[in-house]
Structure formats: structure tokens, C-alpha cells
Short mmCIF file of C-alpha atoms and ligand atoms in Angstrom, two decimals:
data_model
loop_
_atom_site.label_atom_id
_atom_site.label_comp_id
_atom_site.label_asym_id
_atom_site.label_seq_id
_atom_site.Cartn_x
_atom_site.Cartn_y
_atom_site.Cartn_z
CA UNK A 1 1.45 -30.28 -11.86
CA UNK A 2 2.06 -29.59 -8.50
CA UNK A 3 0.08 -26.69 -6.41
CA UNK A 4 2.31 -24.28 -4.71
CA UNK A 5 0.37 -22.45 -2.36
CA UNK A 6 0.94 -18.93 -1.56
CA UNK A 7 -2.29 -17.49 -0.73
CA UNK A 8 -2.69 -18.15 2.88
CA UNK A 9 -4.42 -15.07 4.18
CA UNK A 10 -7.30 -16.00 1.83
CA UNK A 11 -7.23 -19.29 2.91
CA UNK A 12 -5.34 -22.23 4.88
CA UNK A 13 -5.32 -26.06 3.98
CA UNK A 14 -6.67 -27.66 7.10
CA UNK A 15 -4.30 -29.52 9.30
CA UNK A 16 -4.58 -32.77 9.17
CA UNK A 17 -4.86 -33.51 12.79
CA UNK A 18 -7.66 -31.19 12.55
CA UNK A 19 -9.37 -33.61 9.66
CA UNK A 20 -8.65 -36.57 12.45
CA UNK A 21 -10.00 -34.47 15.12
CA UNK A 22 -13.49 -33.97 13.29
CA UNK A 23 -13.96 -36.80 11.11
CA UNK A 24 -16.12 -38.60 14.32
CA UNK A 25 -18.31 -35.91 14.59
CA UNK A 26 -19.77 -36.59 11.40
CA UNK A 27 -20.24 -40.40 11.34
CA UNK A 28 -20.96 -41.38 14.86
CA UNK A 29 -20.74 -38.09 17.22
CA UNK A 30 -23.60 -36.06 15.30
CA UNK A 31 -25.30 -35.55 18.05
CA UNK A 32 -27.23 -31.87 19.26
CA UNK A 33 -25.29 -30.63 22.35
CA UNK A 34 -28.67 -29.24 23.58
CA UNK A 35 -30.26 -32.65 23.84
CA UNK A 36 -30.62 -34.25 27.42
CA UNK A 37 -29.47 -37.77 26.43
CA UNK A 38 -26.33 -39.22 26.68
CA UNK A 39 -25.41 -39.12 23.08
CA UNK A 40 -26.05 -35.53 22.22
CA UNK A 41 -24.63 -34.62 26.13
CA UNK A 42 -21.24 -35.99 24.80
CA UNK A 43 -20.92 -33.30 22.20
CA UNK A 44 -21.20 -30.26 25.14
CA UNK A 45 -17.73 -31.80 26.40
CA UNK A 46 -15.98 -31.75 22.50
CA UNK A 47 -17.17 -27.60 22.59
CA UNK A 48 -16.11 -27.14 26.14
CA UNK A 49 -12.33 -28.32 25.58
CA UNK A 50 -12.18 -26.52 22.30
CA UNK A 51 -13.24 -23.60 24.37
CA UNK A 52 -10.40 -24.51 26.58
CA UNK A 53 -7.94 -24.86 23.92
CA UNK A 54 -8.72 -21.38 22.41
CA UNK A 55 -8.73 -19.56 25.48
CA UNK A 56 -5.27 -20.83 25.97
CA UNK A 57 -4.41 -19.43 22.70
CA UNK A 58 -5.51 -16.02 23.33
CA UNK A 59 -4.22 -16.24 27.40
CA UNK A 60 -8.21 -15.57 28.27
CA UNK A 61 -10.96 -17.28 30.41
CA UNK A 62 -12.66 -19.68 28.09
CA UNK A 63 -16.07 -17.92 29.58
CA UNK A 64 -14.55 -15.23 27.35
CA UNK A 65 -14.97 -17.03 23.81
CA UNK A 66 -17.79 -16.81 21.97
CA UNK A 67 -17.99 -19.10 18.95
CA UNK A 68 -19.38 -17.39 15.76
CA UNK A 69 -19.50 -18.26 12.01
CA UNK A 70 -15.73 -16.36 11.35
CA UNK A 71 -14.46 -13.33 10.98
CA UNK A 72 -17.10 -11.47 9.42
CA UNK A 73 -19.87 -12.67 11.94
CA UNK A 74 -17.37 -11.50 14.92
CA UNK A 75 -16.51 -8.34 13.44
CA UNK A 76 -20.46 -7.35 12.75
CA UNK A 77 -21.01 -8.77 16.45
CA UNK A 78 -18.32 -6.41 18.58
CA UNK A 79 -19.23 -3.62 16.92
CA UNK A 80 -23.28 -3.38 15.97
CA UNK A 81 -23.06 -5.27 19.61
CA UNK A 82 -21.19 -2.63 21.55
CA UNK A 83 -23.30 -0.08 19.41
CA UNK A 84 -26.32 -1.47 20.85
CA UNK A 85 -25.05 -1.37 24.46
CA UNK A 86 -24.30 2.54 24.47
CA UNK A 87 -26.88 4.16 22.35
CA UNK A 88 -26.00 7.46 24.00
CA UNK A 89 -22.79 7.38 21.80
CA UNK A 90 -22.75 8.15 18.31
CA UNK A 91 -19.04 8.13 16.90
CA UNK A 92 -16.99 4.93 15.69
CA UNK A 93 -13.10 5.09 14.97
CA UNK A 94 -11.49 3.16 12.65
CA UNK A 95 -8.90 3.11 9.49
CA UNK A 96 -9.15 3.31 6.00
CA UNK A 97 -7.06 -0.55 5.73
CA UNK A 98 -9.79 -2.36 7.71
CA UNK A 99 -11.45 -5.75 5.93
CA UNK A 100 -14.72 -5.00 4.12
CA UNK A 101 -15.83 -6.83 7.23
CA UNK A 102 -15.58 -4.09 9.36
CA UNK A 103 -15.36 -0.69 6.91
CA UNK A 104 -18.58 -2.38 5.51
CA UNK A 105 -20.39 -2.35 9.04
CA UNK A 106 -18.86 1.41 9.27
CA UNK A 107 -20.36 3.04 6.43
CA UNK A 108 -23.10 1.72 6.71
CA UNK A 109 -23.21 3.26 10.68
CA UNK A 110 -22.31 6.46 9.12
CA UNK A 111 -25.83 6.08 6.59
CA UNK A 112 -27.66 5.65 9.83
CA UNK A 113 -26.50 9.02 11.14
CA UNK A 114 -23.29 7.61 13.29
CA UNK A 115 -20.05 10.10 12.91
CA UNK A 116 -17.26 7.90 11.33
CA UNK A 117 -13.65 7.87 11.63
CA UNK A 118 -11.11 6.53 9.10
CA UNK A 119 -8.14 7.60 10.32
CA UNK A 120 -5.13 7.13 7.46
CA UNK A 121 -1.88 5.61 7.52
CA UNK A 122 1.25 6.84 5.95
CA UNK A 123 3.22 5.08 2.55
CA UNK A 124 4.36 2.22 4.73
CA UNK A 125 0.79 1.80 5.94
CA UNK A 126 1.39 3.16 9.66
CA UNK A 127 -0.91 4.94 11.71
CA UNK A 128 -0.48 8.32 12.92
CA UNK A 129 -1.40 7.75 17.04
CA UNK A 130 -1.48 11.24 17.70
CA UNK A 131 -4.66 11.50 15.09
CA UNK A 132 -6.78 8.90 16.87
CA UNK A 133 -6.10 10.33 20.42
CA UNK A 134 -7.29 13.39 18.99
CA UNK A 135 -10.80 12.17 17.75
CA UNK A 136 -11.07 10.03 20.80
CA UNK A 137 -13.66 11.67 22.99
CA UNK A 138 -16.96 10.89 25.58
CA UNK A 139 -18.87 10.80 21.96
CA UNK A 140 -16.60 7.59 21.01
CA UNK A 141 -18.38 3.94 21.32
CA UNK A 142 -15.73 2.04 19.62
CA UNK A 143 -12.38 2.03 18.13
CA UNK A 144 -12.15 -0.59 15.58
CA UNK A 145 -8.70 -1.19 14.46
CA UNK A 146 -6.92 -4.96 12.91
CA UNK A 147 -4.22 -5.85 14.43
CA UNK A 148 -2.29 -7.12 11.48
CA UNK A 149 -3.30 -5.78 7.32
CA UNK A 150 -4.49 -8.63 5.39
CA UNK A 151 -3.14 -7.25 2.21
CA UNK A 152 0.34 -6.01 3.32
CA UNK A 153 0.79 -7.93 6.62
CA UNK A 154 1.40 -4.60 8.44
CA UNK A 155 1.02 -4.84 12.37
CA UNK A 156 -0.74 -1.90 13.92
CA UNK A 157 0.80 -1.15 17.82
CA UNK A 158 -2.31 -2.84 18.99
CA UNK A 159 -1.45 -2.69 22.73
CA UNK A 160 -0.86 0.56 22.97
CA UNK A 161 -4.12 1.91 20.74
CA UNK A 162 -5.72 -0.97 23.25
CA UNK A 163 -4.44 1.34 26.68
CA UNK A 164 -4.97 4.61 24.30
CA UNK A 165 -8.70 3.64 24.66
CA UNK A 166 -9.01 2.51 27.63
CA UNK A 167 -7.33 5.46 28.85
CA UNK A 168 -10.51 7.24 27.47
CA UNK A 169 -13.19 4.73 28.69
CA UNK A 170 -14.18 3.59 24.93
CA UNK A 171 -14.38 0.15 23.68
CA UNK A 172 -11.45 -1.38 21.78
CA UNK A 173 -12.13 -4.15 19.51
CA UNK A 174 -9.41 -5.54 16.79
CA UNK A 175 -9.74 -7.87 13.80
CA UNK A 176 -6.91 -10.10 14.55
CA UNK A 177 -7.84 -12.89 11.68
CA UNK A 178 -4.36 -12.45 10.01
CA UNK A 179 -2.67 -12.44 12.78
CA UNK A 180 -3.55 -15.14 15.39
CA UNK A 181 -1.12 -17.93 15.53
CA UNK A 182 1.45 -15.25 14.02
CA UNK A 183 1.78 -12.70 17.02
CA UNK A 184 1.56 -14.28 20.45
CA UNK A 185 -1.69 -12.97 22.21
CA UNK A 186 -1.84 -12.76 26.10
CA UNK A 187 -5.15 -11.30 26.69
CA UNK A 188 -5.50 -11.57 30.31
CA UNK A 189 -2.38 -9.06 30.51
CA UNK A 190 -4.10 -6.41 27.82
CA UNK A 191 -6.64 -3.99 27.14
CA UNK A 192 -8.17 -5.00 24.41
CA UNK A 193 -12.10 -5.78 24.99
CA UNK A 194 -13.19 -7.75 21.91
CA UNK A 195 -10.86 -9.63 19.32
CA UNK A 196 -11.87 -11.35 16.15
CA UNK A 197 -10.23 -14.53 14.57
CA UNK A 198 -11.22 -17.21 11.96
CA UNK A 199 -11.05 -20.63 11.60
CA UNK A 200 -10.29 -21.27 8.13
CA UNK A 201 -7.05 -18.62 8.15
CA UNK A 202 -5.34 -21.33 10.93
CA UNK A 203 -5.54 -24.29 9.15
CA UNK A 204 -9.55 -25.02 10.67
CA UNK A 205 -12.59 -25.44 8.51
CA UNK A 206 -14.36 -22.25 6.76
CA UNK A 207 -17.27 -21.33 8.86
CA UNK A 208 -16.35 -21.00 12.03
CA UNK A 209 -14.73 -18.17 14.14
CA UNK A 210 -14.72 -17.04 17.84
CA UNK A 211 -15.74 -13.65 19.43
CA UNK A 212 -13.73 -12.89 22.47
CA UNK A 213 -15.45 -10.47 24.56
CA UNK A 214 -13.62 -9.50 27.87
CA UNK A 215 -15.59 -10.05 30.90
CA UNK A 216 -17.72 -6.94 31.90
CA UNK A 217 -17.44 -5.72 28.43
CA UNK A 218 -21.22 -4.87 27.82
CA UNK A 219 -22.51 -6.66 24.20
CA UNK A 220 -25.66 -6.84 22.77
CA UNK A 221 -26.74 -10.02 21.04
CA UNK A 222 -27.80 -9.66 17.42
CA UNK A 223 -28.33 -13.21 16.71
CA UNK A 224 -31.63 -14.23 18.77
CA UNK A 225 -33.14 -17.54 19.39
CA UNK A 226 -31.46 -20.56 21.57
CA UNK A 227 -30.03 -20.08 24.67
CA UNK A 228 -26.20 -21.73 22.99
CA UNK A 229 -22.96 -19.45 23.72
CA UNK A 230 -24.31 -18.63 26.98
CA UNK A 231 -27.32 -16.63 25.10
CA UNK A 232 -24.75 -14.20 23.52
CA UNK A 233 -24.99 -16.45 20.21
CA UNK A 234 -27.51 -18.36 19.49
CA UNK A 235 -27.95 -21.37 16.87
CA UNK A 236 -27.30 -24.79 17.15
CA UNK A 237 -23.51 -25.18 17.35
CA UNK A 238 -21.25 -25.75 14.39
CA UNK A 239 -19.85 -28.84 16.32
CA UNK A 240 -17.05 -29.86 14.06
CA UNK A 241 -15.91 -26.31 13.25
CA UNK A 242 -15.90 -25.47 16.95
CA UNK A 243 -13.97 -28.26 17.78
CA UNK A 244 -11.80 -28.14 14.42
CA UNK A 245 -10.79 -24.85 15.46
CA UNK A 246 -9.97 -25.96 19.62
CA UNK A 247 -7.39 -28.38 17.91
CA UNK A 248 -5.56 -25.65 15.51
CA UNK A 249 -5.59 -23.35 18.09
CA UNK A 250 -3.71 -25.95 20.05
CA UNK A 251 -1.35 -26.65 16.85
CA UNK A 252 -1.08 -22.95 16.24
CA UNK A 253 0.46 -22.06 19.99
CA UNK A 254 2.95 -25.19 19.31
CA UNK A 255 4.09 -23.91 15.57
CA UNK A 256 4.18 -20.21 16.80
CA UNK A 257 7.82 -19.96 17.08
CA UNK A 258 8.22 -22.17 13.05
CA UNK A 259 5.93 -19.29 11.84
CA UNK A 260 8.62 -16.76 13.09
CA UNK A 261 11.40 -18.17 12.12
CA UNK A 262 11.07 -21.30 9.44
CA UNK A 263 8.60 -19.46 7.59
CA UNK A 264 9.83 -15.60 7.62
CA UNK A 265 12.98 -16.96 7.04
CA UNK A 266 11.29 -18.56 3.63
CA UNK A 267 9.39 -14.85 3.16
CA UNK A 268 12.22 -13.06 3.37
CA UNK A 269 13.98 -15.45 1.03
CA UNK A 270 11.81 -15.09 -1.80
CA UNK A 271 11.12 -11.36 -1.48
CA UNK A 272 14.77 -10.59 -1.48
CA UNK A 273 15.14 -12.63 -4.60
CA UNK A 274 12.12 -11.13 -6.39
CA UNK A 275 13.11 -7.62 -5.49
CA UNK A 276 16.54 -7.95 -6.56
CA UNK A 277 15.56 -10.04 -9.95
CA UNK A 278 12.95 -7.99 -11.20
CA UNK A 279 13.37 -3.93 -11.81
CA UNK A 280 10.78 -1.91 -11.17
CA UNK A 281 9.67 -3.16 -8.35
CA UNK A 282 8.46 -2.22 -4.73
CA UNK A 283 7.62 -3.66 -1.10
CA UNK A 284 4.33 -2.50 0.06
CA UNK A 285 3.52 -2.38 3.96
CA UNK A 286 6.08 -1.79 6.91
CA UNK A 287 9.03 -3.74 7.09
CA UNK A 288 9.48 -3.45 10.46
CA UNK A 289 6.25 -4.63 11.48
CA UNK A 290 4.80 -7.17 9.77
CA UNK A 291 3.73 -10.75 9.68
CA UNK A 292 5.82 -13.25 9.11
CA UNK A 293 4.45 -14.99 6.17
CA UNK A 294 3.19 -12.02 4.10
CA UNK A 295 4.62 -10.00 0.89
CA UNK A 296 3.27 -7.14 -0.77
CA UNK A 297 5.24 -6.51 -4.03
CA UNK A 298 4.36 -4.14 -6.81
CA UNK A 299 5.43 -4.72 -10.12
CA UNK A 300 5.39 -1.75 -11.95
CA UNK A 301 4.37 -1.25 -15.60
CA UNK A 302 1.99 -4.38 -15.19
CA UNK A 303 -0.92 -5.79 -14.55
CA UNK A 304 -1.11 -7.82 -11.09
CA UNK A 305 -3.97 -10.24 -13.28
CA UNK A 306 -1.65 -10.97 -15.66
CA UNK A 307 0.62 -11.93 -13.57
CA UNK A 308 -1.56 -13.94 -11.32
CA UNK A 309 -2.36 -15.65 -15.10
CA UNK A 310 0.89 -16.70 -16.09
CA UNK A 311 1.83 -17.72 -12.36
CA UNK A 312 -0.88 -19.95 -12.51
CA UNK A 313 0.32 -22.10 -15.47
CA UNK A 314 3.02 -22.71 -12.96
CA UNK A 315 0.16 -24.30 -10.58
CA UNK A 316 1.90 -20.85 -7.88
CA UNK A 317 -1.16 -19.91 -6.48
CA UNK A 318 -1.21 -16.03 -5.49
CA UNK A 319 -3.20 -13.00 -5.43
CA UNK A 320 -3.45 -9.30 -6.52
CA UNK A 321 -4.07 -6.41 -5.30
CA UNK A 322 -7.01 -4.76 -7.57
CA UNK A 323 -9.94 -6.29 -6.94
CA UNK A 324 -10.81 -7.66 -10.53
CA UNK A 325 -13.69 -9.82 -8.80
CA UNK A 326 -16.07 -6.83 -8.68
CA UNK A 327 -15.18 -6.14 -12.26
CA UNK A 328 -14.23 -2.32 -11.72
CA UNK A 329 -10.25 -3.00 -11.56
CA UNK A 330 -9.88 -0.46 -9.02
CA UNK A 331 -6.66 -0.91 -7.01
CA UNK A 332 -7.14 -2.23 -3.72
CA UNK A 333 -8.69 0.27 -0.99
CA UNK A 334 -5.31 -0.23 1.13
CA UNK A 335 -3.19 0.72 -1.27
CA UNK A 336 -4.42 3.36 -2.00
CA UNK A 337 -5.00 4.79 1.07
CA UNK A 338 -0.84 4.37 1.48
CA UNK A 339 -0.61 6.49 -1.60
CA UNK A 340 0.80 3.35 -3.70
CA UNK A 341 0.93 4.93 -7.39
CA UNK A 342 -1.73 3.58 -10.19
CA UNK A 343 0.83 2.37 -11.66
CA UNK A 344 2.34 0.30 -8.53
CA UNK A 345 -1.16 -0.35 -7.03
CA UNK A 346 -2.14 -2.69 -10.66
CA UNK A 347 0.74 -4.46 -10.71
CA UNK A 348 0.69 -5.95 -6.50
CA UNK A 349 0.93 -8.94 -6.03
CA UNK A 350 0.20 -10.62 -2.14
CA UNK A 351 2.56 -14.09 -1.40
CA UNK A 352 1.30 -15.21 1.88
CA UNK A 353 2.74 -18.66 3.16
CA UNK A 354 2.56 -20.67 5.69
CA UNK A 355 3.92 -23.89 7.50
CA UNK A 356 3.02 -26.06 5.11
CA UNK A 357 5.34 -24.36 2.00
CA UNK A 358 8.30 -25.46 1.73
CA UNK A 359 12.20 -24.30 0.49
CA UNK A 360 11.52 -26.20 -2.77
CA UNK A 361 7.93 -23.90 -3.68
CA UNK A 362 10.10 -20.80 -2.67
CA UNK A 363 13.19 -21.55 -5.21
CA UNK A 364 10.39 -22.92 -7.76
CA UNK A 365 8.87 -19.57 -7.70
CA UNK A 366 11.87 -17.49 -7.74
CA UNK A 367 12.70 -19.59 -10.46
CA UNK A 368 9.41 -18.87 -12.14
CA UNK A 369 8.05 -15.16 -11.76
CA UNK A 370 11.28 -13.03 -13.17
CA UNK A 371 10.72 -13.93 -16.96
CA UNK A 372 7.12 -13.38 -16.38
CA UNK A 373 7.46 -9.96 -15.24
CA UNK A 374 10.34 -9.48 -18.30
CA UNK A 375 7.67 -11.09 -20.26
CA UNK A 376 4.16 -8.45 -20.04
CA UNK A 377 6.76 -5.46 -19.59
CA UNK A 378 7.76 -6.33 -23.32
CA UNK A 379 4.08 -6.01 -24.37
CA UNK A 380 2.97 -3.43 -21.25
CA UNK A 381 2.69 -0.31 -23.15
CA UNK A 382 3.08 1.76 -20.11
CA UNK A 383 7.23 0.74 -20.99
CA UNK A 384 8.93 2.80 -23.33
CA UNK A 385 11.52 0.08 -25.27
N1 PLP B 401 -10.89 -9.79 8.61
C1 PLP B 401 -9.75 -9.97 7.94
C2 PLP B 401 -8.54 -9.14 8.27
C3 PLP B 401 -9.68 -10.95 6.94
O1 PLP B 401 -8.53 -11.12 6.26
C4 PLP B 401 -10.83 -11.72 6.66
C5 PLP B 401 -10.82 -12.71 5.56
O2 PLP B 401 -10.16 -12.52 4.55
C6 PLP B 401 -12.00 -11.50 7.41
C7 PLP B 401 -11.99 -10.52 8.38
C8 PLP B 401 -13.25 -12.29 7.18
O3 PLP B 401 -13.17 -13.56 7.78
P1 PLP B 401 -14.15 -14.73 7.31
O4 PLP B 401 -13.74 -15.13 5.94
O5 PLP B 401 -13.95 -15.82 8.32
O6 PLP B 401 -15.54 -14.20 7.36
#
């Protein structure tokens, strides 16, 4: 049976040029980019393009990349890092929608005495931009905010939080994992100070991830050792995840404009068809602004496991909203901080696609998923028949 893959902000398949790119490392270039001979020497040229290629990805200086173990390591880094450089400052602002990556790092600032901020979005998951410039004050160290929802592919008005802080003196930092490659970045002309992104959401290897930090934006290290990433992050470098990632960022600025138009145009496709097959059902996130490769449905009545079950006879690989993993089935933290029913919040299911899906997959699953829900509403007993 054939996999149809449609859980791409969990994870990407890796390009195959990438595959190509980093195969040599392993066999023949395995050399330590700290050594003085020839042969490890070699290696510091693979991490300096790949520096090169990311910068021009993000429109930075590549002295402004700092390669990290993903998303999680970059997120801890910006903020316990710009933390650390004003300990004078005690408040952090973020949302209530951010990755465990970063409302993980927050709560536990706010055990340690910091005043935290979770500012909350409305039913579309929007911010409200008048509450953050009123918390914003000489207190603030760091606004924290993603640029793009992982769960509902909402796009926060990133720029203009970006100037709202700067405008204040604070730090700005944004998770952008979900939505490098989707939204064109130009970082030189902005005012964001730190941005995360991950490798293995951009068809790189799992592992690997890059800090930006904008020059003169003051960071203190929290991994200590070597002198590698210009002492900012040390640890012998993760050569063919650093250089993995230089070549998708290179493949991501070329399929930019496919993501926006081959692949919404596939989104849109299969969420119109699901939301006019199936009753009962409901887009979560903003239409207006979102990325282009992610839907948020809710299927009322039912459980977003079972559904996730019975798609996966079908080899259509998706996921759900509750978070069944930590065995509490407790809707997922977004929704309900966008006031998504009980009801609505079990049954969500995420499709999140990328270049590699195809017209076929989308017609397959539209095909596929409208019994299913007719299916578990007959047995739901939250349906009166
Ligand atoms: N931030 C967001 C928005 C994410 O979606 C993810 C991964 O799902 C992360 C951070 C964590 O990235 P990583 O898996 O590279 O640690």
C-alpha cells in the first residue's frame, strides 16, 4: 500500500539532493573541522557554504547563523540566552499557541520568579496587538512569539510585533520552524533579533537547526566547551546536518513560489472537498493568514484518534489534535486557547503537505475520509440518530 503523506509539520522526507549532498560526509569526508590537517580542514569549507546558503535564505549575514541541534535547542538558546544577557529584567511575553519548545522554557521562567505573559488569541487564533503593546514595558526582556502555528498554520503579523518591540527597546525572537521556506524572510530589512528554524521540517535531516541572532543582539551561551559557532555554540559540528540543511535551504528559496501556489492550490483543494462532503465540520485557524500547506479541520461528534485509525488503513498519514501521546486526551493547548468546543477540539484533524504530495494523494484522500467520518458518527454516541 502506498504512503500518502500528510503530516509535514511533524516531519519532512529529506530531499534527495540533500541525501546526495551528505552521503560523502559519511564515507570519505568524516573528518573534525577543528583538526589542523588537510582532511579535517576540508570539512570547515562544507559548514562555511552551508552557512552561506542559509543566510541567503533568511536575507542575513552568514556571521548571523548559528547552527544548533533544531528547533527546540534554538528556541531554549534566544530566550534563556537573552535572559542571561539582561538580568535586570524580569518579564517575558509570549502566547498561549507557542510550541512546548518555547511555553515549556516560559513556565518554567515563571517557577523561577520571572513575570510571564501569554497573551491570547481570538476563535480564528489571532492576536490582539493592542494587548501586547500594553504589557510591553522597561521590565520586558523578550517577546517570544512564532511566526506561523504549527497546529493551525496561522501566521502571526510578525513584522509588525518585530517594530512593536523594537519600538520599546525589548528583544524580539520568533519560532519560525513552520514557516521557513513557506513565507519569504528578508532579515536584513526587519526587526526581528533572533529567529528559529529546523532542519528536518525543510526536507533536511532531524537534528539540526540554526539560531539566527542579529548582529549586536547581546546572547549568552548556554552550551559551554569548544570554541565551534564562533564560541556562541559549542560541540563538535553536526557536519552532515549542517551541510544537509545549507542545500534545502538552497532548494527551499527555489520551490518557494510551488509551495504558494502548486501546493495551496492542492490544500485548498482537499479542504474544500472535505468541508463540503462531511457535515459537521469546521476550519480551525485564520483563513486569511495561513500557510500554505496546512489544514485544521474539526470533525464534530468524533474522535480525531479514530479517525487518524481508520485513515491509516488507507496508508494517509495525518495527525490530531488531542494529544493522546501523553495519555490524558486533553485537546490540544491551541485549540483551546481559540475557544474550539470539546466537542470540535477531539475530533481535529491537522493535513499538512508539502512538495512532494501530489493531485493523485489529494483525490485518494477525498476519496477516502467522508465514509469514515459517516462511519464513527453512526457509532459516536455524542449523535442522536
Ligand atoms: N517549534 C515549532 C513551531 C515546531 O513545530 C517544532 C516541531 O514540531 C519545534 C519548534 C521543535 O523543533 P525540533 O523538532 O527541531 O526540536
Amino acid at each position: 500500500m502506498k504512503t500518502v503523506y500528510f503530516d509535514n509539520n511533524a516531519t519532512t522526507r529529506v530531499a534527495d539532493e540533500v541525501v546526495e549532498e551528505i552521503e560523502p560526509l559519511f564515507r570519505e569526508l568524516y573528518g573534525n573541522p577543528s583538526s589542523m590537517h588537510t582532511f579535517g580542514g576540508q570539512i570547515g569549507r562544507r559548514i562555511r557554504e552551508a552557512r552561506e546558503q542559509a543566510a541567503a535564505l533568511l536575507g542575513c549575514d552568514p556571521s548571523e547563523i548559528i547552527f544548533t541541534s533544531g528547533g527546540t535547542e534554538s528556541d531554549n538558546m534566544a530566550i534563556k540566552g537573552a535572559l542571561a544577557a539582561a538580568p535586570n529584567k524580569r518579564k517575558v511575553i509570549t502566547t498561549r499557541v507557542e510550541h512546548p519548545a518555547v511555553l515549556a522554557v516560559c513556565r518554567d521562567l515563571e517557577n523561577q520568579g520571572y513575570a510571564v505573559v501569554e497573551l491570547s488569541v481570538d476563535k480564528q487564533g489571532r492576536l490582539d496587538m493592542a494587548e501586547l503593546n500594553a504589557h510591553l514595558d522597561d521590565d520586558t526582556a523578550i517577546v517570544t512569539i512564532m511566526y506561523a502555528n504549527n497546529e493551525t498554520g496561522t501566521v502571526f503579523p510578525i513584522e509588525r510585533i518585530a517594530q512593536m518591540a523594537a519600538g520599546k527597546g525589548v528583544v524580539f525572537h520568533t519560532d519560525a520552524v513552520q514557516a521557513v521556506g513557506k513565507s519569504p524572510l528578508n532579515l536584513s530589512r526587519s526587526s526581528i533579533d533572533l529567529l528559529s528554524l529546523s532542519g528536518h521540517k525543510l526536507h533536511a535531516p532531524k537534528g539540526v537547526g540554526i539560531l539566527y541572532v542579529r548582529k549586536g543582539t547581546r546572547l549568552v551561551p548556554f552550551m559551554l566547551g569548544g570554541h565551534q559557532e564562533g564560541g556562541r555554540r559549542a560541540g563538535t559540528e553536526n557536519v552532515p546536518g549542517i551541510v544537509g540543511l545549507g542545500k534545502a535551504c538552497e532548494l527551499a528559496a527555489a520551490h518557494m513560489d510551488e509551495e504558494n501556489t502548486r501546493v495551496r492550490n492542492l490544500r485548498d483543494k482537499l479542504e474544500r472537498a472535505i468541508l463540503k462532503k462531511c457535515p459537521d465540520c469546521r476550519l480551525n485557524g485564520d483563513p486569511a493568514n495561513r500557510l500554505p500547506n496546512t489544514c485544521n479541520i474539526s470533525f464534530e461528534f468524533v474522535e480525531g484518534e479514530a479517525i487518524l485509525l481508520l485513515l491509516d488503513k488507507y496508508g494517509i498519514c495525518a495527525s490530531s489534535g488531542s494529544a493522546c501521546t501523553s495519555g490524558s486526551l486533553e485537546p490540544s493547548h491551541v485549540l483551546r486557547a481559540m475557544g474550539v468546543p470539546f466537542t470540535a477540539a477531539h475530533g481535529s484533524i491537522r493535513f499538512s503537505l508539502s512538495r512532494y504530495n501530489t493531485e493523485e494523494e489529494v483525490d485518494y484522500t477525498i476519496e477516502k475520509l467522508p465514509p469514515i467520518i459517516s462511519k464513527l458518527r453512526e457509532l459516536s454516541p455524542f449523535v442522536a440518530t
